[in-house]
Amino acid sequence: MLPCNPYGNAQEMNVDWLICEIKKALIEWEKMKRDFNSLEEYIRNYFKNLDVTEEINNKLDEMLSSGELSNLISKYVGFVVNVKQFGAVGDGVTDDTEAFTNAMASLQNGGTIIIPTGTYIVSGLTLKNNIILEGWNKSLTIIKLKDGATSHVIEAGDYDTNATSNENTEDGCIHSGISNLTIDGNKENCPNGKNGFAYYGLALYVYNVEIKNCNNIGFACESPGGVYSIEYGHPIQFSIDRLNVHDSNNGNMYYNGQSDSNLSNILLYETNGGMKSYNLTLGSKAHGVRIVNIHVWGASAYGFINNAIRSEITNGHFESASIAKIQINEPCTIIGHVYQATNENVDDIGVEIKGASYNYLDLRMNDIKTMFSINSSNYNHIKCIAYTGRDDTVISKNGFN
């Protein structure tokens, strides 16, 4: 092969030289490719093994607590505020009622109020239309009734005036709710306190909420009645998921509408055990409501009282109530498990049907004194698998089909 030189005779290009230059260029290109691939692999491995999750979370927590994150978001979306921007402290001592009131007033067109980690003392909050109270987590964000207060912890739609159980023309509160927080009724220090959460209105949203220690009812809600989504042009049903209510004096959950709503993952336990106490009551405006996954137990006279036509419970678990685990006053569907867990000597009733026909019950029962007490005209479909260690189990029936 001839040496690589630029020109032959008469400065004509030497073909061998050109081939030689091309080979050198290809060799250099291959080297660059190897260097690039090595760099790419290094960069990918660096970021693959880089764990900045803790640093990012700490920075977000810092920005959230200071209100910086809410301020940043509000520049672009305009409907998110942090209650600490309005002077809330959340130290379990300071009364933060005014801060919440001012935060809601700032959202004239509705929005979300972020509530960072802390215990916020209030003398009673009034939830406005289109407002969501959003905690950091139900184990971290607590709204607690102030010692000596005589109000609901959170109220909406003028509940005490409008929640009469009769059809009402007042719409009440619309499109509001609570999420990722705990409500503490502080009943030990509020002997005249009312409900934990008292909502009268439409389109309620509840997600991942705990309500405890309330002097009257933990969770109480009611809709105007006789109203439907088609009249409003948008959904007005309630959405309730992951609700835990316990240790209320008189009742843990009273649900009286909106009708045809979906509730799921409900946990209710312990009342003062009085003769009228209950874990769950469905009012007459709750017709057509559907509940999936509910567990009620602990001290109460009644586990579940149904006054709603065509209500449905799937995967229900009812135990420990001293008088009746389930009392049915209007036709419904219940699929689940009923049993006595605390005291085998209790003279209890599993299911008490009082004048309601056309019920569909598919139940598993054990250790109940009177499994069914039926005073119904007819047309009840009952499927039951029962087992017991008691020797006094009976079925009392009158008009049973």
C-alpha positions as a printed NumPy array, in Angstrom:
array([[  0.   ,   0.   ,   0.   ],
       [  1.3  ,   3.458,  -0.895],
       [  1.978,   5.905,   1.887],
       [ -0.685,   8.438,   2.744],
       [  0.29 ,  11.61 ,   0.898],
       [ -2.105,  14.162,  -0.455],
       [ -1.151,  14.247,  -4.097],
       [  0.289,  12.196,  -6.905],
       [  1.475,  13.513, -10.243],
       [ -0.045,  16.817, -11.342],
       [ -1.637,  17.093,  -7.865],
       [ -4.134,  14.387,  -8.691],
       [ -5.784,  12.93 ,  -5.628],
       [ -4.181,   9.693,  -4.488],
       [ -6.924,   7.075,  -4.052],
       [ -4.896,   5.146,  -1.526],
       [ -4.412,   8.276,   0.557],
       [ -8.171,   8.955,   0.537],
       [ -8.925,   5.415,   1.682],
       [ -6.34 ,   5.786,   4.434],
       [ -7.924,   9.032,   5.675],
       [-11.369,   7.464,   5.706],
       [-10.08 ,   4.552,   7.773],
       [ -8.515,   6.931,  10.271],
       [-11.792,   8.85 ,  10.515],
       [-13.731,   5.638,  11.108],
       [-11.321,   4.585,  13.827],
       [-11.751,   7.99 ,  15.511],
       [-15.531,   7.73 ,  15.172],
       [-15.568,   4.292,  16.794],
       [-13.524,   5.671,  19.68 ],
       [-15.957,   8.585,  20.084],
       [-18.873,   6.13 ,  20.076],
       [-17.243,   4.078,  22.824],
       [-16.578,   7.212,  24.872],
       [-20.172,   8.384,  24.382],
       [-21.614,   5.001,  25.351],
       [-19.481,   4.952,  28.474],
       [-20.64 ,   8.457,  29.387],
       [-24.291,   7.552,  28.747],
       [-23.989,   4.426,  30.919],
       [-22.356,   6.453,  33.685],
       [-25.101,   9.09 ,  33.639],
       [-27.91 ,   6.526,  33.621],
       [-26.386,   4.544,  36.489],
       [-25.792,   7.727,  38.461],
       [-29.41 ,   8.79 ,  38.353],
       [-30.647,   5.218,  38.715],
       [-28.803,   4.844,  41.996],
       [-29.441,   8.388,  43.179],
       [-32.055,   8.424,  45.984],
       [-33.249,  11.936,  46.776],
       [-36.713,  10.938,  47.975],
       [-36.064,  11.901,  51.581],
       [-34.568,  15.257,  50.62 ],
       [-37.498,  16.033,  48.317],
       [-40.081,  15.023,  50.942],
       [-38.359,  17.098,  53.619],
       [-38.301,  20.119,  51.325],
       [-41.973,  19.663,  50.424],
       [-42.888,  19.372,  54.119],
       [-40.963,  22.56 ,  54.811],
       [-42.652,  24.392,  51.93 ],
       [-46.078,  23.093,  52.966],
       [-45.699,  24.123,  56.62 ],
       [-44.488,  27.598,  55.716],
       [-47.209,  28.153,  53.135],
       [-44.625,  28.542,  50.356],
       [-45.994,  25.538,  48.44 ],
       [-49.574,  26.82 ,  48.6  ],
       [-48.443,  30.268,  47.486],
       [-46.597,  28.745,  44.56 ],
       [-49.594,  26.645,  43.524],
       [-52.039,  29.515,  43.945],
       [-50.05 ,  31.626,  41.471],
       [-51.095,  29.183,  38.791],
       [-54.393,  27.706,  39.926],
       [-55.701,  30.375,  42.291],
       [-57.886,  28.187,  44.488],
       [-55.53 ,  26.533,  47.   ],
       [-54.558,  28.189,  50.284],
       [-52.785,  27.028,  53.418],
       [-54.517,  27.73 ,  56.719],
       [-51.164,  28.754,  58.182],
       [-51.073,  31.666,  55.744],
       [-53.936,  33.068,  57.825],
       [-52.273,  32.668,  61.201],
       [-53.213,  29.125,  62.209],
       [-50.724,  27.605,  64.647],
       [-51.827,  23.981,  65.103],
       [-50.094,  23.604,  68.47 ],
       [-53.045,  22.068,  70.336],
       [-53.397,  25.193,  72.492],
       [-54.052,  28.232,  70.288],
       [-57.615,  28.855,  69.089],
       [-57.32 ,  28.68 ,  65.288],
       [-61.003,  29.304,  64.5  ],
       [-60.413,  32.763,  63.028],
       [-57.656,  31.506,  60.752],
       [-59.986,  28.884,  59.238],
       [-62.778,  31.447,  58.857],
       [-60.48 ,  33.882,  57.043],
       [-59.063,  31.128,  54.843],
       [-62.558,  30.16 ,  53.684],
       [-63.47 ,  33.823,  53.135],
       [-60.468,  34.218,  50.834],
       [-61.799,  31.499,  48.503],
       [-64.776,  33.403,  47.184],
       [-65.226,  30.998,  44.279],
       [-64.378,  27.914,  46.295],
       [-61.228,  25.86 ,  46.585],
       [-59.073,  23.768,  48.906],
       [-57.668,  24.689,  52.295],
       [-54.472,  22.783,  53.06 ],
       [-54.087,  21.899,  56.755],
       [-50.531,  20.793,  57.609],
       [-49.534,  18.475,  60.443],
       [-50.774,  19.664,  63.837],
       [-53.684,  19.818,  66.282],
       [-55.933,  22.781,  65.521],
       [-58.205,  23.983,  68.318],
       [-61.522,  25.46 ,  67.158],
       [-64.654,  26.694,  68.868],
       [-66.69 ,  25.481,  65.881],
       [-66.212,  25.838,  62.111],
       [-68.822,  26.616,  59.45 ],
       [-67.97 ,  25.017,  56.124],
       [-68.822,  27.149,  53.094],
       [-69.92 ,  26.121,  49.585],
       [-67.322,  24.537,  47.295],
       [-64.688,  24.268,  50.039],
       [-62.581,  21.18 ,  50.785],
       [-60.639,  20.946,  54.051],
       [-57.588,  18.869,  53.125],
       [-55.358,  17.536,  55.885],
       [-51.881,  16.094,  55.509],
       [-52.97 ,  12.697,  56.865],
       [-55.692,  11.679,  59.306],
       [-53.07 ,  10.599,  61.831],
       [-51.235,  13.931,  61.519],
       [-53.911,  16.609,  61.012],
       [-56.417,  16.941,  63.877],
       [-59.222,  19.487,  64.282],
       [-60.287,  19.47 ,  67.945],
       [-63.176,  21.192,  69.699],
       [-62.092,  23.791,  72.237],
       [-62.667,  23.014,  75.932],
       [-66.146,  24.127,  76.998],
       [-67.452,  24.705,  73.453],
       [-71.14 ,  23.97 ,  72.836],
       [-71.117,  23.687,  69.049],
       [-70.482,  21.122,  66.352],
       [-66.81 ,  20.766,  65.531],
       [-67.576,  21.362,  61.831],
       [-71.03 ,  22.396,  60.608],
       [-72.406,  23.182,  57.157],
       [-75.681,  24.342,  55.631],
       [-77.187,  25.593,  58.91 ],
       [-77.597,  21.991,  60.029],
       [-79.474,  22.645,  63.271],
       [-82.189,  24.621,  61.451],
       [-82.535,  22.629,  58.228],
       [-81.921,  19.029,  59.256],
       [-85.482,  18.249,  60.262],
       [-85.795,  14.884,  58.481],
       [-88.58 ,  16.419,  56.384],
       [-88.271,  17.53 ,  52.772],
       [-86.833,  21.025,  52.706],
       [-86.516,  23.603,  49.955],
       [-83.174,  24.853,  51.25 ],
       [-80.214,  23.448,  49.313],
       [-77.804,  23.999,  52.181],
       [-74.085,  23.555,  51.556],
       [-73.04 ,  22.389,  48.067],
       [-69.903,  20.625,  46.801],
       [-67.889,  20.732,  50.005],
       [-66.101,  18.175,  52.111],
       [-63.245,  16.948,  54.289],
       [-60.268,  14.735,  53.522],
       [-57.225,  13.219,  55.245],
       [-57.881,  14.533,  58.742],
       [-59.268,  13.671,  62.176],
       [-62.108,  15.45 ,  63.988],
       [-61.966,  15.24 ,  67.796],
       [-65.155,  16.2  ,  69.659],
       [-63.281,  16.396,  72.983],
       [-66.36 ,  15.161,  74.841],
       [-64.511,  14.864,  78.141],
       [-64.049,  18.644,  78.208],
       [-67.144,  19.6  ,  76.174],
       [-70.125,  18.071,  78.018],
       [-72.51 ,  20.256,  75.98 ],
       [-70.774,  19.81 ,  72.656],
       [-72.773,  18.623,  69.646],
       [-71.79 ,  16.549,  66.614],
       [-68.343,  16.051,  65.193],
       [-69.364,  16.728,  61.594],
       [-72.869,  18.033,  60.812],
       [-73.591,  18.57 ,  57.113],
       [-76.85 ,  19.679,  55.545],
       [-76.703,  19.993,  51.771],
       [-75.712,  18.326,  48.525],
       [-72.668,  16.742,  46.86 ],
       [-70.68 ,  16.036,  50.027],
       [-67.158,  14.628,  49.66 ],
       [-65.484,  12.665,  52.484],
       [-62.272,  10.687,  52.122],
       [-59.95 ,   9.065,  54.682],
       [-61.423,  10.748,  57.764],
       [-61.563,   9.754,  61.43 ],
       [-64.134,  11.248,  63.829],
       [-63.972,  10.496,  67.547],
       [-65.023,  11.474,  71.07 ],
       [-68.183,  13.412,  70.201],
       [-70.822,  14.288,  72.784],
       [-73.782,  13.573,  70.503],
       [-73.303,  12.053,  67.01 ],
       [-69.942,  11.648,  65.356],
       [-70.984,  12.017,  61.708],
       [-74.404,  13.416,  60.8  ],
       [-75.534,  14.409,  57.331],
       [-78.826,  15.189,  55.624],
       [-79.943,  16.329,  52.188],
       [-82.946,  18.488,  51.283],
       [-84.834,  15.418,  50.064],
       [-86.853,  14.965,  46.896],
       [-84.08 ,  16.448,  44.727],
       [-82.124,  14.705,  41.995],
       [-79.061,  15.33 ,  39.844],
       [-81.101,  15.934,  36.692],
       [-82.627,  19.025,  38.295],
       [-79.187,  20.52 ,  38.902],
       [-77.453,  19.459,  35.726],
       [-74.588,  17.844,  37.656],
       [-74.159,  15.074,  40.255],
       [-75.375,  15.903,  43.747],
       [-74.82 ,  12.487,  45.347],
       [-72.537,  12.108,  48.342],
       [-69.17 ,  10.368,  48.018],
       [-67.939,   8.861,  51.299],
       [-64.964,   6.504,  51.457],
       [-62.686,   5.356,  54.306],
       [-64.659,   6.875,  57.165],
       [-63.865,   5.774,  60.727],
       [-66.166,   7.024,  63.526],
       [-65.93 ,   5.867,  67.125],
       [-66.604,   6.67 ,  70.779],
       [-69.525,   9.025,  70.196],
       [-72.02 ,   9.214,  73.025],
       [-75.333,   8.692,  71.234],
       [-74.552,   7.523,  67.731],
       [-71.563,   7.191,  65.465],
       [-73.123,   7.783,  62.046],
       [-76.504,   9.214,  61.036],
       [-76.952,   9.291,  57.263],
       [-80.15 ,  10.876,  55.927],
       [-79.384,  11.479,  52.251],
       [-78.436,  12.305,  49.577],
       [-80.317,   9.377,  48.05 ],
       [-78.707,   6.965,  45.588],
       [-75.221,   7.724,  46.895],
       [-72.274,   5.351,  47.253],
       [-70.504,   4.782,  50.571],
       [-67.571,   2.439,  51.084],
       [-65.076,   1.235,  53.67 ],
       [-66.938,   2.438,  56.76 ],
       [-65.726,   1.565,  60.269],
       [-67.981,   2.381,  63.262],
       [-67.494,   1.297,  66.871],
       [-68.253,   2.119,  70.493],
       [-70.922,   4.476,  71.852],
       [-72.012,   5.182,  75.422],
       [-74.169,   2.035,  75.194],
       [-77.415,   3.792,  76.106],
       [-80.794,   2.309,  75.214],
       [-81.087,   4.466,  72.074],
       [-77.448,   4.395,  71.015],
       [-76.466,   3.106,  67.594],
       [-73.5  ,   2.743,  65.286],
       [-75.301,   3.449,  62.004],
       [-78.752,   4.815,  61.205],
       [-80.034,   5.392,  57.673],
       [-82.827,   7.984,  57.559],
       [-85.751,   8.043,  55.153],
       [-83.972,  10.366,  52.68 ],
       [-81.237,   7.762,  52.188],
       [-83.4  ,   5.636,  49.871],
       [-81.384,   3.74 ,  47.307],
       [-78.071,   4.348,  49.057],
       [-75.427,   1.652,  48.548],
       [-72.812,   0.762,  51.168],
       [-69.923,  -1.607,  50.411],
       [-67.591,  -2.861,  53.165],
       [-68.847,  -1.755,  56.562],
       [-67.883,  -3.042,  60.001],
       [-69.749,  -2.019,  63.16 ],
       [-69.049,  -3.31 ,  66.653],
       [-68.682,  -2.388,  70.281],
       [-71.002,  -0.961,  72.917],
       [-74.337,   0.206,  71.467],
       [-77.994,  -0.724,  71.695],
       [-78.308,  -1.125,  67.922],
       [-75.658,  -1.858,  65.345],
       [-77.603,  -0.728,  62.286],
       [-81.078,   0.828,  62.003],
       [-82.569,   1.033,  58.523],
       [-85.29 ,   3.566,  57.747],
       [-84.382,   3.91 ,  54.051],
       [-86.328,   2.247,  51.261],
       [-84.246,   0.136,  48.856],
       [-80.979,   0.67 ,  50.677],
       [-78.272,  -1.912,  50.044],
       [-75.372,  -3.144,  52.161],
       [-72.808,  -5.545,  50.73 ],
       [-70.087,  -7.167,  52.832],
       [-71.498,  -5.859,  56.098],
       [-70.19 ,  -7.052,  59.459],
       [-72.413,  -6.395,  62.501],
       [-71.601,  -7.437,  66.049],
       [-71.88 ,  -6.766,  69.77 ],
       [-74.99 ,  -4.513,  69.894],
       [-76.972,  -5.349,  73.034],
       [-80.553,  -5.128,  71.665],
       [-80.361,  -5.816,  67.924],
       [-77.473,  -6.059,  65.541],
       [-79.775,  -4.979,  62.704],
       [-83.204,  -3.359,  62.919],
       [-85.144,  -3.111,  59.626],
       [-88.024,  -0.637,  59.368],
       [-88.019,  -0.268,  55.569],
       [-87.25 ,  -2.832,  52.83 ],
       [-83.567,  -3.281,  52.098],
       [-80.866,  -5.671,  50.929],
       [-78.145,  -6.849,  53.317],
       [-75.357,  -9.307,  52.59 ],
       [-72.916, -10.013,  55.378],
       [-72.165, -11.469,  58.804],
       [-73.965, -11.015,  62.126],
       [-72.683, -12.238,  65.452],
       [-72.286, -11.574,  69.159],
       [-68.636, -11.129,  70.048],
       [-68.541,  -9.913,  73.612],
       [-70.986, -11.704,  75.902],
       [-72.728, -14.964,  75.078],
       [-75.255, -14.38 ,  77.849],
       [-76.747, -11.262,  76.218],
       [-80.43 , -11.63 ,  75.333],
       [-79.859, -10.158,  71.903],
       [-81.482, -10.177,  68.46 ],
       [-79.589, -10.709,  65.24 ],
       [-82.082,  -9.167,  62.786],
       [-85.285,  -7.463,  63.875],
       [-87.751,  -6.858,  61.016],
       [-90.472,  -4.443,  62.092],
       [-93.275,  -4.22 ,  59.546],
       [-91.019,  -4.067,  56.486],
       [-91.638,  -6.502,  53.628],
       [-89.688,  -7.326,  50.474],
       [-86.337,  -7.579,  52.231],
       [-83.451,  -9.574,  50.772],
       [-81.072, -10.936,  53.4  ],
       [-78.094, -13.199,  52.8  ],
       [-76.372, -13.619,  56.147],
       [-74.011, -15.729,  58.165],
       [-74.879, -15.78 ,  61.888],
       [-73.416, -17.173,  65.036],
       [-73.943, -17.016,  68.797],
       [-77.157, -14.969,  68.725],
       [-79.957, -15.491,  71.244],
       [-82.756, -14.668,  68.771],
       [-81.419, -14.861,  65.252],
       [-84.521, -13.336,  63.631],
       [-87.416, -11.437,  65.141],
       [-89.872, -10.932,  62.289],
       [-93.062,  -8.92 ,  62.373],
       [-93.644,  -8.481,  58.667],
       [-96.535,  -9.108,  56.344],
       [-94.682, -11.272,  53.822],
       [-92.32 , -11.53 ,  50.866],
       [-89.028, -11.546,  52.698],
       [-86.242, -13.529,  51.067],
       [-83.872, -14.758,  53.749],
       [-80.852, -16.954,  53.215],
       [-78.946, -17.699,  56.394],
       [-76.104, -19.955,  57.43 ],
       [-76.203, -20.149,  61.216],
       [-74.008, -21.809,  63.788],
       [-73.862, -21.321,  67.512],
       [-72.43 , -22.642,  70.729],
       [-75.522, -21.444,  72.599],
       [-78.377, -23.764,  73.459],
       [-81.068, -21.073,  73.567],
       [-81.059, -19.807,  69.963],
       [-84.531, -19.204,  68.551],
       [-86.336, -17.675,  65.578],
       [-89.358, -15.53 ,  66.389],
       [-91.617, -14.965,  63.398],
       [-94.966, -13.438,  62.525],
       [-95.88 , -13.189,  58.863],
       [-92.653, -14.734,  57.602],
       [-92.268, -15.914,  54.019]])
